[in-house]
CSV table of N, CA and C in Angstrom, one decimal:
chain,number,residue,atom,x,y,z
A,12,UNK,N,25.0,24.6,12.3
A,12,UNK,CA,23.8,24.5,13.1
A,12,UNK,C,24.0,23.3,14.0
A,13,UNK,N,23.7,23.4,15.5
A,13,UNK,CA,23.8,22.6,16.3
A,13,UNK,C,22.2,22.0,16.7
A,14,UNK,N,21.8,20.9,16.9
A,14,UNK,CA,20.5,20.6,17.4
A,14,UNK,C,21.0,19.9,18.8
A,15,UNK,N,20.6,20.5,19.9
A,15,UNK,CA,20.6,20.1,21.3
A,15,UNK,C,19.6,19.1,21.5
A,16,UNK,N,20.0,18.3,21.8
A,16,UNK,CA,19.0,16.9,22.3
A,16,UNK,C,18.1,17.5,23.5
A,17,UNK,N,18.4,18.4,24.2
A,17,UNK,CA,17.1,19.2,25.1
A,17,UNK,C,16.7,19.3,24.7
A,18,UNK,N,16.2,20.1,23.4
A,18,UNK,CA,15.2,20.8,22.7
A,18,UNK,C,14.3,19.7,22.5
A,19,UNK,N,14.3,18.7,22.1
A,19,UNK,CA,13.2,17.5,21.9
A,19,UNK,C,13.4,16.6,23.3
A,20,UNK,N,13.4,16.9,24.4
A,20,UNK,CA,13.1,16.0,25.1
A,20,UNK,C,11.6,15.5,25.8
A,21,UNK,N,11.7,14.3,25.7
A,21,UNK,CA,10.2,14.4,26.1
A,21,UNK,C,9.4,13.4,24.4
A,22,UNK,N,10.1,13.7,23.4
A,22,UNK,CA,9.3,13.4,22.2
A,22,UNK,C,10.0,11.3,22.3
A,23,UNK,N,9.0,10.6,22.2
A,23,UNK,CA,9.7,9.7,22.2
A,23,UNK,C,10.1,8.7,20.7
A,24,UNK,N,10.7,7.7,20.1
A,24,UNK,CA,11.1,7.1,19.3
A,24,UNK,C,10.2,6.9,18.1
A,25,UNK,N,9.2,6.6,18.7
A,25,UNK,CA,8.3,6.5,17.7
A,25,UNK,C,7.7,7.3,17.0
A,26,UNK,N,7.8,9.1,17.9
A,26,UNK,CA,7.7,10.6,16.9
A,26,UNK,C,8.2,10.1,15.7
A,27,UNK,N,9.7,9.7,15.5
A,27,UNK,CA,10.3,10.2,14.3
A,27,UNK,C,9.8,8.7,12.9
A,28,UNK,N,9.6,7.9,13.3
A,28,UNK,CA,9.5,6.3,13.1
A,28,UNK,C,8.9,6.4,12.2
A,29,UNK,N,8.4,6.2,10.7
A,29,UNK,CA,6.3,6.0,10.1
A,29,UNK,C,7.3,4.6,9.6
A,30,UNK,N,5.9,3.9,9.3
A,30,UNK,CA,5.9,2.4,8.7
A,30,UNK,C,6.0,1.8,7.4
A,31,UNK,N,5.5,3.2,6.1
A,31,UNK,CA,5.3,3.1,5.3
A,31,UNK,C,6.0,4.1,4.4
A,32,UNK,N,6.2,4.1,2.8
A,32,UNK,CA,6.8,5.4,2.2
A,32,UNK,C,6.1,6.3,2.0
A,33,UNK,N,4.7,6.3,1.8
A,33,UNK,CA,4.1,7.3,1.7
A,33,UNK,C,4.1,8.4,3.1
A,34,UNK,N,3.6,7.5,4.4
A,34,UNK,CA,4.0,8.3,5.7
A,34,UNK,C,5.1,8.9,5.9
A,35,UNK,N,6.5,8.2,5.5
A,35,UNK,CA,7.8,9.1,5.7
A,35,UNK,C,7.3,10.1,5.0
A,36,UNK,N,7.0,10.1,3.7
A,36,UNK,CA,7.2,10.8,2.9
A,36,UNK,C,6.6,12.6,3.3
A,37,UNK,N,5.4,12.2,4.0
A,37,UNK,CA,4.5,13.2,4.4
A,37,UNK,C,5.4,14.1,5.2
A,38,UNK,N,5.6,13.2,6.3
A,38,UNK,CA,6.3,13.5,7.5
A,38,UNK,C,7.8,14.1,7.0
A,39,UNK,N,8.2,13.8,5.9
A,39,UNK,CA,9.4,15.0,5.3
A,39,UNK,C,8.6,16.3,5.2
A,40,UNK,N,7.5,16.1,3.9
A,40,UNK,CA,7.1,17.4,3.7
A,40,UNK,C,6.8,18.0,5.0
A,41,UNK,N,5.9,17.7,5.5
A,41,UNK,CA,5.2,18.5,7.4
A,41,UNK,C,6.5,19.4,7.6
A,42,UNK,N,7.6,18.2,8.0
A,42,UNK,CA,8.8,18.9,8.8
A,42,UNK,C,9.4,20.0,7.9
A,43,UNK,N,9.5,19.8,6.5
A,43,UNK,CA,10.1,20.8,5.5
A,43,UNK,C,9.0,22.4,5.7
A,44,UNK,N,7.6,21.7,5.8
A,44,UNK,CA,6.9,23.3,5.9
A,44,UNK,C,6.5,23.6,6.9
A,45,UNK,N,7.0,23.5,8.1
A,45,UNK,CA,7.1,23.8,9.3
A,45,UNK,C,8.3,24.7,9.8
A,46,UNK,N,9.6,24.5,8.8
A,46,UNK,CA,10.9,25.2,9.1
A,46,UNK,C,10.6,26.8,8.9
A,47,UNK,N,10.6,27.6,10.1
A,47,UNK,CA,10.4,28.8,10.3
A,47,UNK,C,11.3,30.1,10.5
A,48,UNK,N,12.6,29.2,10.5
A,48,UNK,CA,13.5,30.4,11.4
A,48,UNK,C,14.4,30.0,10.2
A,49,UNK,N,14.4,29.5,9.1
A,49,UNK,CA,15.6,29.4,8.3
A,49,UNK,C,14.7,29.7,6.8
A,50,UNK,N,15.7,30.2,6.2
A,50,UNK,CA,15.0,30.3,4.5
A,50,UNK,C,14.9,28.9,4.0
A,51,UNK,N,13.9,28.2,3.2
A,51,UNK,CA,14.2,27.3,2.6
A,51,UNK,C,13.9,27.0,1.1
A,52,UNK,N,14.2,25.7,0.4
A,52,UNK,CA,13.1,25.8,-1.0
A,52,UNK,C,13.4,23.9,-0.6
A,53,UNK,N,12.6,23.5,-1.4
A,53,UNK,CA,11.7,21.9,-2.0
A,53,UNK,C,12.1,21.9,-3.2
A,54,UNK,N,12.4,20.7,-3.7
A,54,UNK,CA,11.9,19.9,-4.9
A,54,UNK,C,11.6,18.6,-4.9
A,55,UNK,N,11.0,18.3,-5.3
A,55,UNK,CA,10.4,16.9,-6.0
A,55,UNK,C,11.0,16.2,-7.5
A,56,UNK,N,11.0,15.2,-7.5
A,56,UNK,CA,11.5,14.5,-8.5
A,56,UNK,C,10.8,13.1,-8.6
A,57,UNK,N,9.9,13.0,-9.6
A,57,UNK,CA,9.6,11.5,-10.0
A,57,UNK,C,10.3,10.6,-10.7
A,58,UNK,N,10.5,9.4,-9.9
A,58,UNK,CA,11.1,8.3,-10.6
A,58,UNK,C,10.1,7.7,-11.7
A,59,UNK,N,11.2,7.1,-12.6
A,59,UNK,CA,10.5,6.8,-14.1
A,59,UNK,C,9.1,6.0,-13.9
A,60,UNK,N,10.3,4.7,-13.4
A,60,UNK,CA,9.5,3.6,-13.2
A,60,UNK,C,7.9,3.5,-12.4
A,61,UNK,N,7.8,5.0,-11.5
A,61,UNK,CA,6.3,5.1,-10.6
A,61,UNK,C,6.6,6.4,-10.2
A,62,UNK,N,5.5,6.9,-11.0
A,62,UNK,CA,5.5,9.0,-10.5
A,62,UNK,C,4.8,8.8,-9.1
A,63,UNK,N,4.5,7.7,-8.3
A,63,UNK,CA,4.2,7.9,-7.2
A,63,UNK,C,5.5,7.5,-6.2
A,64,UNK,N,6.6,7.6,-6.5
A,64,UNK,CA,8.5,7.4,-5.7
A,64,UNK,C,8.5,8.7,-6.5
A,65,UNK,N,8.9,9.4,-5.6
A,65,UNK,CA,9.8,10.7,-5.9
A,65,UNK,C,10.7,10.8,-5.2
A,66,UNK,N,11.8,11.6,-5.5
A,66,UNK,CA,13.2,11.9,-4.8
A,66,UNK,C,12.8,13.8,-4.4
A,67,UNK,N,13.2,13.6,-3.2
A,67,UNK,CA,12.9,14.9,-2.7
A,67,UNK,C,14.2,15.7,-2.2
A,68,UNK,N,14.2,16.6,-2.1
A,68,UNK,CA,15.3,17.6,-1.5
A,68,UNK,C,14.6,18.7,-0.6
A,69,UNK,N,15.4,19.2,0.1
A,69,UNK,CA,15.5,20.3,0.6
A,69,UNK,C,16.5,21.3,0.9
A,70,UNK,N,16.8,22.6,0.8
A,70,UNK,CA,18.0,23.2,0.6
A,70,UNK,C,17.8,24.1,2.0
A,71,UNK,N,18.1,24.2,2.9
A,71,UNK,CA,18.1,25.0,4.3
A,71,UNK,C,18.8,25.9,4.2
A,72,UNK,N,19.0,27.3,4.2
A,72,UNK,CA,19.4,28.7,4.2
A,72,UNK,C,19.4,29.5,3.1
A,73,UNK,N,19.9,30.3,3.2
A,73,UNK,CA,20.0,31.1,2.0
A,73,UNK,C,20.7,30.9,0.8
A,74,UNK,N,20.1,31.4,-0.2
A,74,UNK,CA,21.1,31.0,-1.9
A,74,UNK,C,22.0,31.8,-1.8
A,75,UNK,N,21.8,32.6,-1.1
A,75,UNK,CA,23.8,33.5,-1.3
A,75,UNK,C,24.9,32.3,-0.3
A,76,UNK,N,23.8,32.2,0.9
A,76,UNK,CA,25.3,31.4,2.0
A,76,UNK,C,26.1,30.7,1.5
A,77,UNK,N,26.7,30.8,2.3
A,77,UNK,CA,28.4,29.8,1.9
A,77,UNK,C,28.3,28.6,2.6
A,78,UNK,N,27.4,28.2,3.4
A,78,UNK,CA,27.2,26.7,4.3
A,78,UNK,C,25.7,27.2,4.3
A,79,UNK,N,25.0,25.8,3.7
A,79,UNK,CA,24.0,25.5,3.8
A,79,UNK,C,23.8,24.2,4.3
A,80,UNK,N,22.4,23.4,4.6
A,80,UNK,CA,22.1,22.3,4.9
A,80,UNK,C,21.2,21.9,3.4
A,81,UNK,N,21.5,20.9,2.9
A,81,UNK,CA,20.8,20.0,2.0
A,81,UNK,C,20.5,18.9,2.4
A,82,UNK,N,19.4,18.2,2.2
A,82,UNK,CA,19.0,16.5,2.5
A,82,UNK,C,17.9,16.1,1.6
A,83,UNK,N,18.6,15.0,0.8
A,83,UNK,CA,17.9,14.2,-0.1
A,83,UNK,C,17.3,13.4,0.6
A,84,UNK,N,16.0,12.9,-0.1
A,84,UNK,CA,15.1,12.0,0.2
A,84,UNK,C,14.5,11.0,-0.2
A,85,UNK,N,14.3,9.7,0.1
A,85,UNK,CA,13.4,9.2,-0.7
A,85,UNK,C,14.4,8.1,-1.9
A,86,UNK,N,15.4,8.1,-1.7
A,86,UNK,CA,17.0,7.5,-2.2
A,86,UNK,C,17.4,5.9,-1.6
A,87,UNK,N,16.7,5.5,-0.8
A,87,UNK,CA,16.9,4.2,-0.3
A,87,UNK,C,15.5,3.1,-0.7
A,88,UNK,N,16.1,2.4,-0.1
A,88,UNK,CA,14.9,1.3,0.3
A,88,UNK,C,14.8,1.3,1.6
A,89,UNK,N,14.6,-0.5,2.0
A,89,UNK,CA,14.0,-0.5,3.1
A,89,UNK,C,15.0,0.6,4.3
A,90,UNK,N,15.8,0.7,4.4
A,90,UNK,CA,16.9,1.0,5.2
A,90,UNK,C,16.4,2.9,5.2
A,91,UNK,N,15.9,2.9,4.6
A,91,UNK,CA,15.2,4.8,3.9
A,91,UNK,C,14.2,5.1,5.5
A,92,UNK,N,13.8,3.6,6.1
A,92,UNK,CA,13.1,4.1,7.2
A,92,UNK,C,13.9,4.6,8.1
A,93,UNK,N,14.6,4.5,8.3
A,93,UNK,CA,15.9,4.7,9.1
A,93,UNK,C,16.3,6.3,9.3
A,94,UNK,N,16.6,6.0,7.6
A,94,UNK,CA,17.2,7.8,7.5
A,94,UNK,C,15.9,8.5,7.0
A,95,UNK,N,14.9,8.0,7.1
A,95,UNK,CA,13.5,9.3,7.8
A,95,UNK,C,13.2,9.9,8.8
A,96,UNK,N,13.2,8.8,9.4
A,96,UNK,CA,13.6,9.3,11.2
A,96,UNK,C,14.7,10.3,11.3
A,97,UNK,N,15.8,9.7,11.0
A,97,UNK,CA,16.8,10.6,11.4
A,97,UNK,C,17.0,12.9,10.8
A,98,UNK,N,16.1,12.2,9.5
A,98,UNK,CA,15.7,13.7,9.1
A,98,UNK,C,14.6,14.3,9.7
A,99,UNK,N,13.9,13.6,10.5
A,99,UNK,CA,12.7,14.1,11.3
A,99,UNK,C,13.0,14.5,12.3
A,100,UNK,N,13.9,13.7,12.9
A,100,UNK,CA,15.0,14.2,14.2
A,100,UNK,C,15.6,15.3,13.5
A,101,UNK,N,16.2,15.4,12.6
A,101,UNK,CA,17.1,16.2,12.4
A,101,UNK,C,16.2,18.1,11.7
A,102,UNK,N,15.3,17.5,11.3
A,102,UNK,CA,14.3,19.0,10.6
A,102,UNK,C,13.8,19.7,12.1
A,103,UNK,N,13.1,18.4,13.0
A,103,UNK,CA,12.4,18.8,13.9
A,103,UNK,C,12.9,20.0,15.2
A,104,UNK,N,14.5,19.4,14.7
A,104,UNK,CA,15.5,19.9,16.1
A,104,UNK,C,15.7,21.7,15.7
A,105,UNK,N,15.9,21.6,14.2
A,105,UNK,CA,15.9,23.0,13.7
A,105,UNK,C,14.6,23.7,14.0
A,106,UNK,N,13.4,23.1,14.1
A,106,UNK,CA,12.8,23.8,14.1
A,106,UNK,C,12.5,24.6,15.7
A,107,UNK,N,13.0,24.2,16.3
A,107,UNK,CA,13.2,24.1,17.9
A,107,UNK,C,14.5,24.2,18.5
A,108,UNK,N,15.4,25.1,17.7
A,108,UNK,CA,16.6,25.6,17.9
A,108,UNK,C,16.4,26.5,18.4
C-alpha cells in the first residue's frame, strides 16, 4: 500500500501532532475506526504498572493475507509523540487512498 502525499494535501502539521498521551492515544483509536476500505481488528493491552498506559495494535487486512500492515502503539515515551503523528499520517493516508 502506497499513501500519496496528494491525498492529504492541504492538512497541515499540526493535524497529525496532540500534546498529550491520552490525546495520541484517542487520535490512534479515531484513525483505527475510521479505516473503511481495509479489513481491520484492535487490541489493547494494559501496562502493569497503570491500566491507564496501554499498548495498542492494529492489524490492517485480512487474516488470510500474506502482507498485512501492523502498528504498535503506545511503546515509547516522550519520542511516542513523534511516532503518533506519523501513524496518523500514516492511518489517515489509507483512509484516503
Amino acid at each position: 500500500m502506497s499513501v500519496p502525499l496528494s491525498a492529504l494535501s492541504g492538512a497541515s502539521v499540526g493535524a497529525w501532532f496532540r500534546s498529550n498521551y491520552p490525546a495520541c492515544k484517542a487520535l490512534f483509536d479515531l484513525n483505527c475506526h475510521s479505516l473503511t476500505k481495509y479489513p481491520w481488528s484492535k487490541q489493547s493491552w494494559a501496562l502493569p504498572m497503570d491500566e491507564n498506559l496501554t499498548v495498542d495494535t492494529v492489524w490492517i487486512g485480512s487474516p488470510e493475507a500474506e502482507t498485512v500492515l501492523v502498528l504498535m502503539s503506545g511503546t515509547h515515551g516522550v519520542e511516542g509523540y513523534c511516532g503518533s503523528a506519523a501513524q496518523s499520517f500514516l492511518l489517515n493516508g489509507l483512509q484516503h487512498n
